[in-house]
XYZ file of C-alpha atoms in Angstrom:
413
model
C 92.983 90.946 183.216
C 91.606 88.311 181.425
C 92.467 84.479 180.841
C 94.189 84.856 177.779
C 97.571 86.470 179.102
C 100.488 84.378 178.694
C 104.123 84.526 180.698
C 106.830 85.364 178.465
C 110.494 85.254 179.862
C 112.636 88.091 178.401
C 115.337 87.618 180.612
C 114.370 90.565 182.985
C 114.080 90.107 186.867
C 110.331 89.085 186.248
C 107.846 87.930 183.460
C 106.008 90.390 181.237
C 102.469 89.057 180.209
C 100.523 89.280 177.134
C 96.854 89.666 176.710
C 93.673 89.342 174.613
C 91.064 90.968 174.755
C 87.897 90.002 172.441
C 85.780 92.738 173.792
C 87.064 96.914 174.666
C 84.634 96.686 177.800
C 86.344 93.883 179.357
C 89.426 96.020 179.390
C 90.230 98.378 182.599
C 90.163 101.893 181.847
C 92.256 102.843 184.648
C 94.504 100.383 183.091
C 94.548 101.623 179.751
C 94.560 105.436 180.588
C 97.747 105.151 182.987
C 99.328 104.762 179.210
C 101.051 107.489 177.080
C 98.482 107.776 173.704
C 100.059 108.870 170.535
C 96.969 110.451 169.887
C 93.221 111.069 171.279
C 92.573 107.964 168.291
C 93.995 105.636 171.201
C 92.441 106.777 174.209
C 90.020 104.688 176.140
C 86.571 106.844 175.221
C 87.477 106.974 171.697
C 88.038 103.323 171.497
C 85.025 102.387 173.375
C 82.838 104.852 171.288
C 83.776 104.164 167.634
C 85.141 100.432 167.722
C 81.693 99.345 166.493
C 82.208 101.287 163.414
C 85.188 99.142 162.165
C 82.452 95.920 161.922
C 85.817 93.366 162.990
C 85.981 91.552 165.963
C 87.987 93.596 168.460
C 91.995 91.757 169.700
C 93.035 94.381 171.468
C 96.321 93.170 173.131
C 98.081 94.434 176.336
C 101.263 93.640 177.948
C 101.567 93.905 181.544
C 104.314 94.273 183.778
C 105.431 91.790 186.559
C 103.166 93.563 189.007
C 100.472 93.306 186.385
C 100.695 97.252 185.577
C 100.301 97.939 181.886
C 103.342 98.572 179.864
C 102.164 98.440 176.210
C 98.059 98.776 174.645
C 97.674 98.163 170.914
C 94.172 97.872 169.241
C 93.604 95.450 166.584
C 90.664 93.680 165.012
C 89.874 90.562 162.981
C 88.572 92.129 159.712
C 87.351 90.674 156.577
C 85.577 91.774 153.473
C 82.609 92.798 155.662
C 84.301 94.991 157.867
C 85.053 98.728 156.801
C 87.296 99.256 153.680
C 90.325 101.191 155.847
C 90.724 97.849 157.209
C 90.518 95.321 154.923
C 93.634 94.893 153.740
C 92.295 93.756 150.319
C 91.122 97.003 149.656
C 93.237 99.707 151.367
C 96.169 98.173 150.408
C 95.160 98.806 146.763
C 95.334 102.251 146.805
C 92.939 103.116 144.308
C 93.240 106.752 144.677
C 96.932 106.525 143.324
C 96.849 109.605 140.313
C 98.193 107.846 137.109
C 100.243 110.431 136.958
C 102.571 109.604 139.513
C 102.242 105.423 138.775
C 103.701 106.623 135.176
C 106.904 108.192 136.737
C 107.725 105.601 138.999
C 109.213 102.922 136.811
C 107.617 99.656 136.811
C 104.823 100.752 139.248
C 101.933 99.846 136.663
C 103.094 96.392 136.815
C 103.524 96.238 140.098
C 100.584 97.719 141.006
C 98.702 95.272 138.870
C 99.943 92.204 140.732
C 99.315 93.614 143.943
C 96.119 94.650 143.361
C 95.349 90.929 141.507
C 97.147 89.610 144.329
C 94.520 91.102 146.916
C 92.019 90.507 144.738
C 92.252 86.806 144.905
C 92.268 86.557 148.706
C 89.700 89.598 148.610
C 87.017 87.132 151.533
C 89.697 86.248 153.163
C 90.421 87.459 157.287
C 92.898 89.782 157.939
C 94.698 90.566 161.362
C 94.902 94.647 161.518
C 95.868 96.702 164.695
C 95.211 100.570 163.919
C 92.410 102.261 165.551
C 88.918 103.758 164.467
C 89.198 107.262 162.335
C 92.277 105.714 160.099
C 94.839 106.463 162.981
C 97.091 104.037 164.715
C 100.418 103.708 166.408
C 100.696 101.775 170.013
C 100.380 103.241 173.741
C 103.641 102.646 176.032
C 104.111 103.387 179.445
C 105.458 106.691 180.025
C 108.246 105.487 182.331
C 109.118 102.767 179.998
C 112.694 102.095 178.658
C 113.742 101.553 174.880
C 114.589 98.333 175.299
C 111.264 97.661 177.338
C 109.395 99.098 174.814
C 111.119 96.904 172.249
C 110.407 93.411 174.522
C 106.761 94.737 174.718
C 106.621 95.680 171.499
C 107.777 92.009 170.052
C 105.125 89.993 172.247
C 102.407 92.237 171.171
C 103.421 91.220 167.782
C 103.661 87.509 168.246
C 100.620 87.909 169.478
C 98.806 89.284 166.657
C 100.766 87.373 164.827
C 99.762 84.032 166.584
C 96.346 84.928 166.827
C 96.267 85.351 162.624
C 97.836 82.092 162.646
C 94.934 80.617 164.351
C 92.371 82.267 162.126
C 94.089 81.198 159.029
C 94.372 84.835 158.316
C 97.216 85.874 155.646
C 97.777 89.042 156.662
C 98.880 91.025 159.639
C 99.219 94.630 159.499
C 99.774 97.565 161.646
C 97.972 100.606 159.897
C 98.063 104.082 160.079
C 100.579 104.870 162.167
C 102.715 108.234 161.089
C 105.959 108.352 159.460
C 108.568 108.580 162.101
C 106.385 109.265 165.178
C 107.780 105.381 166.640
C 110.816 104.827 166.445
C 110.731 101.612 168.640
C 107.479 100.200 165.878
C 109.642 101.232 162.760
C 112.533 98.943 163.679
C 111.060 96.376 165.828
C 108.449 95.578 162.972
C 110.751 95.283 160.138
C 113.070 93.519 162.193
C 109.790 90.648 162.245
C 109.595 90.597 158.315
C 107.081 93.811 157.835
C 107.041 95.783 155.175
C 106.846 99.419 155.459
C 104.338 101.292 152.881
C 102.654 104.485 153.000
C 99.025 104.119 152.144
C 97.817 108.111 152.805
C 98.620 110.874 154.247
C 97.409 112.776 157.488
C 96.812 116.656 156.390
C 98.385 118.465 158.739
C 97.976 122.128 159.573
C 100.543 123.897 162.280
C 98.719 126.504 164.143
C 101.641 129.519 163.946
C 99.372 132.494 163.540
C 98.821 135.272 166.194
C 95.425 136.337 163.620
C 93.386 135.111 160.914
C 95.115 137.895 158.757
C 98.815 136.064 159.391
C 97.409 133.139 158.222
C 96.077 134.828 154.609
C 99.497 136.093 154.736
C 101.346 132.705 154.417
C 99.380 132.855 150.780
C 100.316 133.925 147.359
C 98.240 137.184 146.413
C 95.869 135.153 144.533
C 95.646 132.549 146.749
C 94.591 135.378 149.212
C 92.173 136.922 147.587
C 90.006 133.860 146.660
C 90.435 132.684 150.244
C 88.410 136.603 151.099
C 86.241 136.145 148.280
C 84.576 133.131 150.002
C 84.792 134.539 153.224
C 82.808 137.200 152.103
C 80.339 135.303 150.323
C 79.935 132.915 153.023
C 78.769 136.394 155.094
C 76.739 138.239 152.878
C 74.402 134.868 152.528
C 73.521 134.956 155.845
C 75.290 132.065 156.867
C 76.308 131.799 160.663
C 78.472 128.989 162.499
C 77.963 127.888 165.552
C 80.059 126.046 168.372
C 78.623 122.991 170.277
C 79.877 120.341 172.009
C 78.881 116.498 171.374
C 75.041 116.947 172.075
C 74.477 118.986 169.173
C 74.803 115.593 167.431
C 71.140 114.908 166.369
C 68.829 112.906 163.952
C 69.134 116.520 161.878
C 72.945 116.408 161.703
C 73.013 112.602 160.998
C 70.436 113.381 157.946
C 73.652 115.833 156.422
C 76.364 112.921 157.229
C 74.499 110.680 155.195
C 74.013 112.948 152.439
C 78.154 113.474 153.045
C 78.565 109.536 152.819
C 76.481 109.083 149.853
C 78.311 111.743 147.706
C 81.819 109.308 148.485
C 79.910 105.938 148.421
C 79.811 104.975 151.348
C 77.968 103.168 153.464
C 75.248 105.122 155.267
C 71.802 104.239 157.531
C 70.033 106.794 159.488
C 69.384 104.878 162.779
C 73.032 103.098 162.660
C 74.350 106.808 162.697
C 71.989 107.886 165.148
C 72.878 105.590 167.539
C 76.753 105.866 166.822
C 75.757 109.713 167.791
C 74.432 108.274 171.016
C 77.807 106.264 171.637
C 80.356 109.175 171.283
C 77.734 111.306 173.683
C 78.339 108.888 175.985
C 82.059 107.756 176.478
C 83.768 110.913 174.519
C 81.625 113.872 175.638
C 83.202 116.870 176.346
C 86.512 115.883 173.948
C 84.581 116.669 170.871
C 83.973 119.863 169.595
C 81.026 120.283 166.754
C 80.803 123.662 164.586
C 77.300 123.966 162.819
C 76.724 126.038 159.792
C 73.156 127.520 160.004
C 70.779 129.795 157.663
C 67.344 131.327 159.371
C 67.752 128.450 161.514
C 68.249 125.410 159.191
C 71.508 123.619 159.594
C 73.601 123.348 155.975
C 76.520 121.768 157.406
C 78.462 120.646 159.860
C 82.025 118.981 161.341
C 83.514 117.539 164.363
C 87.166 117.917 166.445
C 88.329 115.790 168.901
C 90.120 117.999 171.411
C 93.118 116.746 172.207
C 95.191 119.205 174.861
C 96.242 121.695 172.487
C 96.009 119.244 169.311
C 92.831 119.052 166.835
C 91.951 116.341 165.317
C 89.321 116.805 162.357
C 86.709 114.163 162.041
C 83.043 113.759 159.975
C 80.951 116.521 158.931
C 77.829 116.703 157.176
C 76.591 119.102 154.412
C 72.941 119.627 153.216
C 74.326 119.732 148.723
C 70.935 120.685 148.165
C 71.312 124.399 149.658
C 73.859 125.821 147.189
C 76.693 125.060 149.005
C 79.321 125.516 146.778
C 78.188 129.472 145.924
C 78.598 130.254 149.448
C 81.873 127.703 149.998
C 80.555 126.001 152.714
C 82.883 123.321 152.985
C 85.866 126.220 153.172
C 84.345 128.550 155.398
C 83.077 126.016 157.770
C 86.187 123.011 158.277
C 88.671 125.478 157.931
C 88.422 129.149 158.399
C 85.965 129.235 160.573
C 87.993 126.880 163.284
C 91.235 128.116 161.835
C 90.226 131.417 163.406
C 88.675 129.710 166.737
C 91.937 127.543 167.079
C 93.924 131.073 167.114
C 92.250 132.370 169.333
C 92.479 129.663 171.688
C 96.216 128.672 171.660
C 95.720 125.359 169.565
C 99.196 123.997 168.150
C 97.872 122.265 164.996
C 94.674 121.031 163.653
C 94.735 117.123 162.053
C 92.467 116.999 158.940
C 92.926 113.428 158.657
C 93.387 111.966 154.660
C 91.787 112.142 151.259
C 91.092 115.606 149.024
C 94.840 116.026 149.326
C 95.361 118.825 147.242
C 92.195 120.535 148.179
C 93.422 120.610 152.094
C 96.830 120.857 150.953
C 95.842 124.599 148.990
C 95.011 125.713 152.400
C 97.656 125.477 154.213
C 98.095 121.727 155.152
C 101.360 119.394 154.854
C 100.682 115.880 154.137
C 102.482 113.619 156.545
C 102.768 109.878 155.677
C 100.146 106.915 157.062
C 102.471 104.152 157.155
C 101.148 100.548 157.076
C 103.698 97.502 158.044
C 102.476 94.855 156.695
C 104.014 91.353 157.373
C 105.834 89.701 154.281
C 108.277 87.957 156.160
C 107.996 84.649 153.581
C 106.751 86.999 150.493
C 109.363 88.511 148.658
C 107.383 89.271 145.334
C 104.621 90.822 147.648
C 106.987 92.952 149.849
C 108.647 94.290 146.149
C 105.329 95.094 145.281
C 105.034 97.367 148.058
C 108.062 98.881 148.263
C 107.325 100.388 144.618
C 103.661 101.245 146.070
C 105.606 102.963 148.837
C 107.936 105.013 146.471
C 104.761 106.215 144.089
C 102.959 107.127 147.247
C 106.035 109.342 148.510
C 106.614 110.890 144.982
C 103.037 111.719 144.803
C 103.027 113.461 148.387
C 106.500 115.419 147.500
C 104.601 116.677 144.339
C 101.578 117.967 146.057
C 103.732 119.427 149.012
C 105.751 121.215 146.612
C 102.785 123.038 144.571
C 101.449 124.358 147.456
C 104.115 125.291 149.736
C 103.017 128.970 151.206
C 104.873 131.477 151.391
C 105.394 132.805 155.373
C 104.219 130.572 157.728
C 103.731 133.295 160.793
């Protein structure tokens, strides 16, 4: 442990201690890994792999039991307009992707939505206080063993932490991102309870694995549905297109060359030799947990994307696709993130597959449910700001409900 922990008494037999930690490495990952994760986004190799990629300076916090054994591990980073867009609160809390169509039915969202968003606008430089963890996932790590009321005092110094620490950096927000509707319980009430708002600001896409075949899944379709989902399949075939599995060290300067051309389509930042050596990184604290399927003609890759394996859990992550090689003819981006693994996750025994958020409707028409990325974002002494949300938060919710409904499928085994 490092010299930042603090005794806090909570009226138990012993003190629990709080810590900060500026840097993943100095961190134990015996420690760490004796935790319960809500997801492979919280484990230690993840963390220590991707961390980088959020360009904030890392306050992870644990709290420790009186024998120094770790009850509670929450990542969090001091982010600013520098850092990546998911978590700078001035932008993802803006929601740009809102449809206009759903701000229209919600009454009074177009106003509200316009303060917020001038609201975040004028504190756009400022530093934020975020705890959520690289990939757009969050939630917090408990001990296993842990009772609710321990995880609610472990819980609350974590957050006074943060909370202390934003203080110090004279950083107006504090949030806690990503974390999925009504997977915690103990962060839903314990968070509010501290003056946080609760707002949904995406959606994970989430597809159950219930299948015993490829053909059950087609099955859960509509017939037309169906037969455009076999159209592509065959046209992805008969152009000589074959996919391949690899594990991480298929990750090369060839696949980083289609990420970037990925990147680029959505605007995003994107340098060769910053990818390569984030490549590099994931070879060397996530190894064998990532799965990579590559799409290949006569030998030259068109596409690819990555899973985390997570016990019997997938969680999608980045791909890459060459848009110069007629892509959309053969459906490349169908055939290769979803039927293609849909069909290797059968076959294996996988549960569900995670295709994380954005092209909602597009994952949504085949076969995911979108499931609600919940920030809490501390408005304890902002009651026009926490309004502003709440009507964000209804919008967002209508505008999942809508999509859900237009594509619910028909049989789901």
């Amino acid at each position: 442990m490092d010299s930042s922990g603090r005794d806090f008494d909570q009226g138990a037999p012993s003190a629990l201690t709080v810590h900060s930690y500026s840097d993943p490495a100095e961190i134990s990952r015996e420690w760490w890994e004796s935790l319960s994760h809500p997801s492979a986004y919280l484990g230690f190799d993840w963390l220590r792999a991707r961390s980088a990629t959020i360009h904030g300076k890392p306050r992870f916090i644990g709290v420790a039991g009186p024998d120094g054994e770790a009850l509670l591990g929450a990542p969090a980073f001091l982010t600013d307009s520098s850092s990546h867009p998911a978590y700078d609160p001035a932008r993802f809390l803006g929601m740009a992707d809102l449809p206009e169509e759903d701000i229209a039915a919600e009454p009074g969202a177009a106003a509200a939505l316009a303060r917020l968003r001038g609201r975040l606008e004028d504190r756009a430089s400022g530093p934020s206080v975020v705890s959520g963890s690289p990939g757009r996932m969050g939630g917090v790590s408990y001990a296993g063993a842990l009772s609710p009321e321990g995880r609610r005092d472990a819980l609350g110094l974590a957050a006074a932490e943060l909370e202390r620490q934003a203080e110090a950096a004279s950083a107006e927000l504090v949030c806690w991102v990503y974390v999925i509707e009504d997977a915690d319980g103990t962060a839903d009430t314990v968070l509010r309870e501290r003056g946080y708002t609760r707002v949904s600001v995406g959606a994970d896409c989430h597809l159950p694995i219930t299948w015993d075949s490829f053909d059950g899944y087609l099955r859960g379709f509509g017939a037309k549905r169906r037969r455009s989902i076999q159209r592509e399949v065959r046209a992805f075939t008969e152009a000589g297109v074959t996919v391949e599995r690899h594990g991480v060290e298929a990750l090369d300067r060839e696949l980083a060359g289609l990420e970037l051309q990925w990147r680029r389509k959505y605007d995003r930042k994107a340098d060769l030799e910053a990818t390569v050596s984030d490549y590099r990184e994931l070879r060397e604290h996530v190894g064998d947990a990532m799965t990579v399927f590559v799409a290949r003609r006569q030998g030259r890759a068109l596409g690819f994307v990555t899973f985390i394996e997570d016990g019997p859990v997938w969680w999608a992550r980045f791909p890459g696709f060459d848009y110069s090689a007629g892509s959309e003819d053969i459906y490349l981006y169908f055939n290769l993130v979803f039927y293609h693994p849909i069909r290797v996750a059968i076959g294996e025994g996988i549960s569900s597959i995670s295709y994380s958020m954005g092209s909602y409707e597009t994952k949504c028409s085949r076969g995911c449910s979108p499931r609600h990325l919940l920030a809490y974002v501390r408005t304890a002494d902002d009651a026009s700001l926490a309004a502003d949300l709440e009507v964000a938060d209804r919008v967002q919710h209508r505008r999942f409900d809508r999509i859900a409904r237009a594509h619910t499928h028909r049989g789901r085994g």
